[in-house]
Coordinates of C-alpha atoms and ligand atoms in Angstrom, one line a residue:
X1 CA 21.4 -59.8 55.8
X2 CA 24.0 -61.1 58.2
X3 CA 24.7 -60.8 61.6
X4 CA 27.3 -57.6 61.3
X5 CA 25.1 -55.7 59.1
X6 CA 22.5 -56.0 61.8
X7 CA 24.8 -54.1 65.0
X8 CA 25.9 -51.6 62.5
X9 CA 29.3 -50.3 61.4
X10 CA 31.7 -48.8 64.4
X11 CA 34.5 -46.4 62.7
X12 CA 37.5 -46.3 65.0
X13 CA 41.4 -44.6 65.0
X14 CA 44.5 -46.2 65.9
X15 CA 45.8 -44.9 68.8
X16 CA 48.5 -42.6 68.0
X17 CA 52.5 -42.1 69.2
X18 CA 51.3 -38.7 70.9
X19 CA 48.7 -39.7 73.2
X20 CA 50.4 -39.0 75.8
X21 CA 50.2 -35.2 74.9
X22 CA 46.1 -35.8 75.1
X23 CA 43.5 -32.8 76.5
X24 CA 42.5 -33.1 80.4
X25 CA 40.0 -31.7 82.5
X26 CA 39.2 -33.9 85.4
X27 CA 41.8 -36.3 85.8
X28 CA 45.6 -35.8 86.8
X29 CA 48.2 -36.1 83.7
X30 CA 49.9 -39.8 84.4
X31 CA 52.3 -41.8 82.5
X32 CA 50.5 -43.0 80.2
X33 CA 52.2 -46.3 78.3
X34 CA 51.1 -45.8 74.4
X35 CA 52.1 -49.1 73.4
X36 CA 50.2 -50.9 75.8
X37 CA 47.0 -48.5 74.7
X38 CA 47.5 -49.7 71.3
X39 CA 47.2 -53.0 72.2
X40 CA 43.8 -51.9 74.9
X41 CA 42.4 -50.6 71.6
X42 CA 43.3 -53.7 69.4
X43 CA 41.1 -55.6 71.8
X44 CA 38.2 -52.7 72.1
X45 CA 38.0 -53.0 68.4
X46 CA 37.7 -57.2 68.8
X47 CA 34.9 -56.9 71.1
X48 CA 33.1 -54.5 68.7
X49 CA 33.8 -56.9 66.3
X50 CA 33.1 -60.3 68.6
X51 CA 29.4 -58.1 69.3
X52 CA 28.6 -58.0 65.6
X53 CA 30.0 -54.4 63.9
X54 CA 31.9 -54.0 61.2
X55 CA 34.9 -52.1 62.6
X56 CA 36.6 -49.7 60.4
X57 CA 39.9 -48.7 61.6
X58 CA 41.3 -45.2 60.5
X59 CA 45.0 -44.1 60.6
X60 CA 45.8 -42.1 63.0
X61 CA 46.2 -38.6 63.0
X62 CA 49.5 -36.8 64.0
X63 CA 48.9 -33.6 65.2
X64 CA 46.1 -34.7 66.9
X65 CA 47.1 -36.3 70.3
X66 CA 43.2 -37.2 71.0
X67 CA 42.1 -38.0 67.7
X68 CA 41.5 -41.9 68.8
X69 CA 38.4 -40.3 70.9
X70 CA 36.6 -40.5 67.9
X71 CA 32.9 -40.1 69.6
X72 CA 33.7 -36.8 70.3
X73 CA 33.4 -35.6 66.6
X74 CA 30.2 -37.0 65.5
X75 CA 26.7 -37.5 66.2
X76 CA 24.9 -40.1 64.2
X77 CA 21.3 -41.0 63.9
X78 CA 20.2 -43.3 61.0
X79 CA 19.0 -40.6 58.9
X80 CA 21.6 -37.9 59.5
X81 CA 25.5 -37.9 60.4
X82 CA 26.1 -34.1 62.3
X83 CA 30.0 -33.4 62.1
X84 CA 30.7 -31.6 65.3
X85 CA 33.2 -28.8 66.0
X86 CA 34.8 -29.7 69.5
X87 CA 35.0 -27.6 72.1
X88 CA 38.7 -28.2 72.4
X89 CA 40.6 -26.0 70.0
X90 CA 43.4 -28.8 69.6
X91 CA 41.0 -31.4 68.6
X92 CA 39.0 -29.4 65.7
X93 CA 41.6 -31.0 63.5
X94 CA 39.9 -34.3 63.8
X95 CA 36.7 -33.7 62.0
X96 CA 37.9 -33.8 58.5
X97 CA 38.6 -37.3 58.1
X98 CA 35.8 -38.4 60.0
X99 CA 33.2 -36.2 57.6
X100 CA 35.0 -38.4 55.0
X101 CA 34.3 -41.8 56.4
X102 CA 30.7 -41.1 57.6
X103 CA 29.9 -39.3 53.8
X104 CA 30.1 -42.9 52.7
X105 CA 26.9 -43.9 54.9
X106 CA 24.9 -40.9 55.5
X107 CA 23.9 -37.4 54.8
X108 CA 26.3 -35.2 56.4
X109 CA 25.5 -31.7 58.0
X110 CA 28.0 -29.3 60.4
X111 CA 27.9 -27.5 63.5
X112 CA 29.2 -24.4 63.0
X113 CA 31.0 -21.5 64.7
X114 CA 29.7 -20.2 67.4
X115 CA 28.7 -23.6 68.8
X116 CA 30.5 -26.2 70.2
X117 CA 29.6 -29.6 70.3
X118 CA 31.1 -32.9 71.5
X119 CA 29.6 -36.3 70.7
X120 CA 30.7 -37.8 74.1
X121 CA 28.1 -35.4 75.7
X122 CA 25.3 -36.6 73.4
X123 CA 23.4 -40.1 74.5
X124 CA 20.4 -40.7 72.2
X125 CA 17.5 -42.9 73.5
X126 CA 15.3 -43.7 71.2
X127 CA 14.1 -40.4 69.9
X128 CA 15.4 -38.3 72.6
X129 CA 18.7 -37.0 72.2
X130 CA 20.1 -35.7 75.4
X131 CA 23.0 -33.0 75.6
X132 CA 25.4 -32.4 78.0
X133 CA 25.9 -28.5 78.7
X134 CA 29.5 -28.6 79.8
X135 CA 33.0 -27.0 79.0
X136 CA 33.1 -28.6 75.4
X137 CA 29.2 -28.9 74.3
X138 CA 27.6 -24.9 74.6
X139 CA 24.2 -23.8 73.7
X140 CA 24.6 -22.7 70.4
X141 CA 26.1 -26.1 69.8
X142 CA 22.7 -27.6 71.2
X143 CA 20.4 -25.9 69.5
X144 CA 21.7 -26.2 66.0
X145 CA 22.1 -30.0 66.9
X146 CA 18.1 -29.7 67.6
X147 CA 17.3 -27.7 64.5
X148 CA 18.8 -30.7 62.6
X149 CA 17.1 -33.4 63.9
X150 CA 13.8 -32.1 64.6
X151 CA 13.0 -33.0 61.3
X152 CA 14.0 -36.7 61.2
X153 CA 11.7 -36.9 64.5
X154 CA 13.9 -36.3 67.3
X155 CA 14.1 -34.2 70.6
X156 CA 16.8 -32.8 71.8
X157 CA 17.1 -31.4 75.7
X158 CA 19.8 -29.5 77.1
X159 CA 21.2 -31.8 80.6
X160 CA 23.2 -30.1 83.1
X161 CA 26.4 -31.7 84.0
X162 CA 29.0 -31.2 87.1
X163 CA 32.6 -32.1 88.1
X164 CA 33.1 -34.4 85.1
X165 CA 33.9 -34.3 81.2
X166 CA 31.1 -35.4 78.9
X167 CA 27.2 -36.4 79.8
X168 CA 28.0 -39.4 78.6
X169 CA 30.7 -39.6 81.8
X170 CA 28.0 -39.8 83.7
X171 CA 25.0 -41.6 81.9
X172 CA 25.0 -43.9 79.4
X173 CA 22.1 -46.8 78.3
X174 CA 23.1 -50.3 78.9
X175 CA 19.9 -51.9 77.5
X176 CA 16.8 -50.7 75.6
X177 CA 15.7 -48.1 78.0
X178 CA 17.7 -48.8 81.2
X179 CA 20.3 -46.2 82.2
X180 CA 23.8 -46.6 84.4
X181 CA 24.1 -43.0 85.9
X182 CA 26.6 -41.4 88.6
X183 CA 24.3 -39.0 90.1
X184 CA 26.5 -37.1 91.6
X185 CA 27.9 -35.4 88.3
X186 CA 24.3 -35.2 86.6
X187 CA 20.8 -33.6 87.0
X188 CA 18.6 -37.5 86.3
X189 CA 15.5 -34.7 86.3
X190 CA 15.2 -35.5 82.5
X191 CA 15.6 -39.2 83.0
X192 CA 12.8 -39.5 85.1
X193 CA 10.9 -42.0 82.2
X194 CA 14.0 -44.6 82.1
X195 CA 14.8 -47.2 84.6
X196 CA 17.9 -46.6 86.2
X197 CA 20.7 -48.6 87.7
X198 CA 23.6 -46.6 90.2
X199 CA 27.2 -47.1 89.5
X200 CA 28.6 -47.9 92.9
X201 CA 29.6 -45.1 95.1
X202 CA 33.2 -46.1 95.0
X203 CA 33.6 -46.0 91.2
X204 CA 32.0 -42.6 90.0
X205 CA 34.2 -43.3 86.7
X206 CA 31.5 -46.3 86.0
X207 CA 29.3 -45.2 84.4
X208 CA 30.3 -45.2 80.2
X209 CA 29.6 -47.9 78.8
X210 CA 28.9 -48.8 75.3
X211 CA 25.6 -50.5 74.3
X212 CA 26.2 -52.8 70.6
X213 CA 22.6 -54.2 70.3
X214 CA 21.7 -56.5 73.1
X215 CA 25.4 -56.3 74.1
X216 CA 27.4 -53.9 76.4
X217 CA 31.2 -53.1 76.8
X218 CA 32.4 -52.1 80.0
X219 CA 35.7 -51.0 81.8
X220 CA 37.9 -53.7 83.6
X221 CA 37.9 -51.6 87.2
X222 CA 34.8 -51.5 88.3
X223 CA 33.7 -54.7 90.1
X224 CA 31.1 -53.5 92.0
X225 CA 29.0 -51.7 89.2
X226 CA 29.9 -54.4 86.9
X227 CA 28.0 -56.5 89.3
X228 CA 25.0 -54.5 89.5
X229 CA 24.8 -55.0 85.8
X230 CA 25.1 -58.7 86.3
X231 CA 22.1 -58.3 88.7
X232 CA 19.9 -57.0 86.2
X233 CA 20.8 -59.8 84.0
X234 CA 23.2 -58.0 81.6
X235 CA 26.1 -59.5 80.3
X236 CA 28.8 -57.1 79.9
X237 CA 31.7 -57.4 77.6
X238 CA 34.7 -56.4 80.0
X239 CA 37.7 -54.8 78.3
X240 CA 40.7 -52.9 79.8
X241 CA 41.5 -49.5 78.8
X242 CA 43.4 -48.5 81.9
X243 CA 45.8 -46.3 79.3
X244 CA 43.0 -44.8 77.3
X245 CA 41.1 -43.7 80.6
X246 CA 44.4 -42.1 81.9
X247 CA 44.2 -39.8 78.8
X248 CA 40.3 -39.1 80.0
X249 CA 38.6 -42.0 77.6
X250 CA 36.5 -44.3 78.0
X251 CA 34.2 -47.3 76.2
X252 CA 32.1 -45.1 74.6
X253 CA 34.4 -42.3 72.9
X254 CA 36.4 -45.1 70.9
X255 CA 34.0 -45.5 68.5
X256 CA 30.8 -44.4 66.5
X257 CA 28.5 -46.7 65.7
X258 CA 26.3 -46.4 62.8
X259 CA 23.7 -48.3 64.0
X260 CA 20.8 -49.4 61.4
X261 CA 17.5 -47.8 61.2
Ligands
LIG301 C1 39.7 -34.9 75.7 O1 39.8 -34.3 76.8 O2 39.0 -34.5 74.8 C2 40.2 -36.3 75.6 N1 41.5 -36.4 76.3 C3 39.3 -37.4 76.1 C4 38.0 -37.4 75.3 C5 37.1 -38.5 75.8 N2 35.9 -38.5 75.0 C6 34.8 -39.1 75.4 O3 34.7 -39.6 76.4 N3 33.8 -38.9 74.5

């Protein structure tokens, strides 16, 4: 077995020419320069790749101005891929093609009308899957995501969020068990059995970042949290996605990672 087929396979999208035309809901629209984000996202895919995944790259989408957020349309355990239906009407479009590419690796299942689901607000631990209740992710979304993993052993628990876009906007695991969080846009109640590092209180958009195996990928921006993570003896993978994070992305929603069971 070699190296890559241990991290897992991380499907991607190309960013597209209409980006710029992208959903927001907590950030200001700003010029966003698409060329430039093409190139961010040639070098997020490299660091996947430098970190062990086999990246697949789909074309991108027009139509679909958000479509390189990929995370958003998926959840993926080992046993199961769950196709979600975003809460954004604009970006149901997306799900298609992703079905498609995840068919070739798992079981597939659907979340269907009425709920909404988006992947950014799921971050699995282990066997607990928590679930941001937010504008995109709703409670019938939730619960049909927990009716289809209950029975490959999982949990799933409903996690309020505030005054940001995904869960995963506010928490995400950097290593096996250890969790960055902003408190300030999420209830840590239900992370009470993690350890926990703060991002720092001047850079509340810290806290995504993506967790390949014992590596991490995090945002050029953030000194100060990335130095927190350097305190705990993590060795982060910095990459700049200043365009991408205009258009409300960040590390985690530019890919999903199948990892291996
Ligand atoms: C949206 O609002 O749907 C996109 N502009 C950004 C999605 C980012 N997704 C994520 O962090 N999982």
């Amino acid at each position: 077995m070699t190296d890559h087929a241990i991290r897992g396979i991380a499907i991607t999208r190309a960013v597209g020419t209409e980006l710029a035309a992208c959903e927001l809901s907590f950030v200001d629209r700003a010029p966003i320069d698409v060329a430039l984000a093409g190139r961010q996202h040639e070098a997020y895919c490299a660091a996947l790749a430098a970190l062990g995944c086999d990246v697949v790259e789909l074309a991108p989408l027009p139509g679909h101005p958000d479509a390189v957020f990929v995370e958003d349309t998926a959840v993926v355990v080992p046993e199961l891929a769950v196709i979600t239906r975003p809460g954004a009407i604009s970006r149901r479009g997306e799900t298609a093609s992703i079905r498609q590419a995840l068919a070739l690796h798992r079981a597939v299942a659907d979340i269907e009308a009425p709920g909404t689901l988006d992947g950014g607000d799921v971050l699995r631990v282990g066997r607990r899957v928590f679930v941001g209740v937010s504008a995109r992710s709703n409670a019938s979304g939730i619960d049909q995501l927990r009716h289809l993993l209950a029975p490959h052993g999982y949990t799933v628990e409903a996690v309020a969020t505030r005054e940001c876009l995904h869960l995963k906007s506010a928490v995400t695991e950097v290593a096996d068990g250890l969790l960055l969080v902003n408190a300030d846009w999420v209830d840590l109640a239900p992370f009470a059995a993690f350890a926990r590092i703060a991002v720092d209180p001047s850079e509340p958009h810290a806290a995504n970042a993506l967790k390949i195996g014992d590596g991490l990928v995090f945002p050029q921006g953030f000194p100060r949290t990335q130095a927190r993570l350097v305190a705990e003896g993590l060795a982060p993978t910095v990459v700049d996605l200043s365009e991408l994070q205009k258009a409300e992305g960040a590390t985690t929603c530019c890919s999903i990672v199948l990892h291996p069971a």
